[in-house]
């Protein structure tokens, strides 16, 4: 039987005088969220031409990802009517630690530059109580498109998600870049239209 966080924290400090510092250390150990994140190594990696596709920890590659986020936002988020990009990175890291997010990356073999990414959040359907993966970001730098790299990225993600028992993947297709052609080619079925409305600022 696994010990509770409190028992583990107390056991780590057995024999010590209960000073304010020791009490604080026990409190931190008990209140810190468990790390239930997936280990990137469990998914391996694939090579596609000059690119390596793999899972990486979001927290470890955040600075590189931010550069891609800015490019992606400028290309695909024009419908947001001038709203600034203000991502909640701590929330994303918390989702990763909770085992509810996987960050897929594409790196160029030369200098190891991060040139593409796909982020998937895991959730449970309230309608079927089964797990599904929801795509949040799918982006490849324009100069690295072609050669079916993005298809290799999606296939790798599909295999990784299937390996942890995810039966359903949901991907958005922005009208601005005609990504629906890619998704139809990969046998994804259109099931809905998403409508967006922004209220004028007063």
Phi, psi and omega in degrees: 000131181287140178286148177291161177304323180295314179297319179297317181294318178295319180298325180291342183242017179303138177086351180270150175290137182282079176277167175303326180292317179293319178299319179295320179296320178295317180299316180297317181297323182284323186271345180293132180294145179293149177265100180255020182293155176283148177275121182307324183298336183292344181261352181066205178204164175229152175253131178231102184060238180268017187236148173246129181246132185199179170260135174229158178287127179308315183298329183282335186241020187302316182299318178292320180297323182301321178301316178293324180299318180297316179295316180298315181301315182296328184275324192241354188249029181297335181291352184279009170055043175083003177296136182286154175281118179223071185292144177266081183296321177301323178294321178296318179294324178294321177296320179297314180297329181278359180078024182244019177205141173233134179252112177264143183228156173236122179241140175285135187297329184303280183262003182075018182296136175283116185242353180198159179203157176218122180248132181237127174261140180257134180213170178249129179292132175284348181270325184239348183062024174253157181280141172226156177252129180248119177293134177250321180217130173226113186208140174225131179307139184308320183288352179248010177277159186099167180071013176062023180297319181295326177292321177296323177297313181295319179297320178298316179297318179301314180296319180296316181293321177296326182293339178253015172086020179274120184266352187219137176236135177241128181230133175276152175232112180286138180294332187294333183239013175054035181292347180297333178298316178297313185293323176296321180297330181267016173074021171278141184256131175290128182236350182196161169251139178256128181252143182231138176223131175248134178278143177296143177285139180269000000 
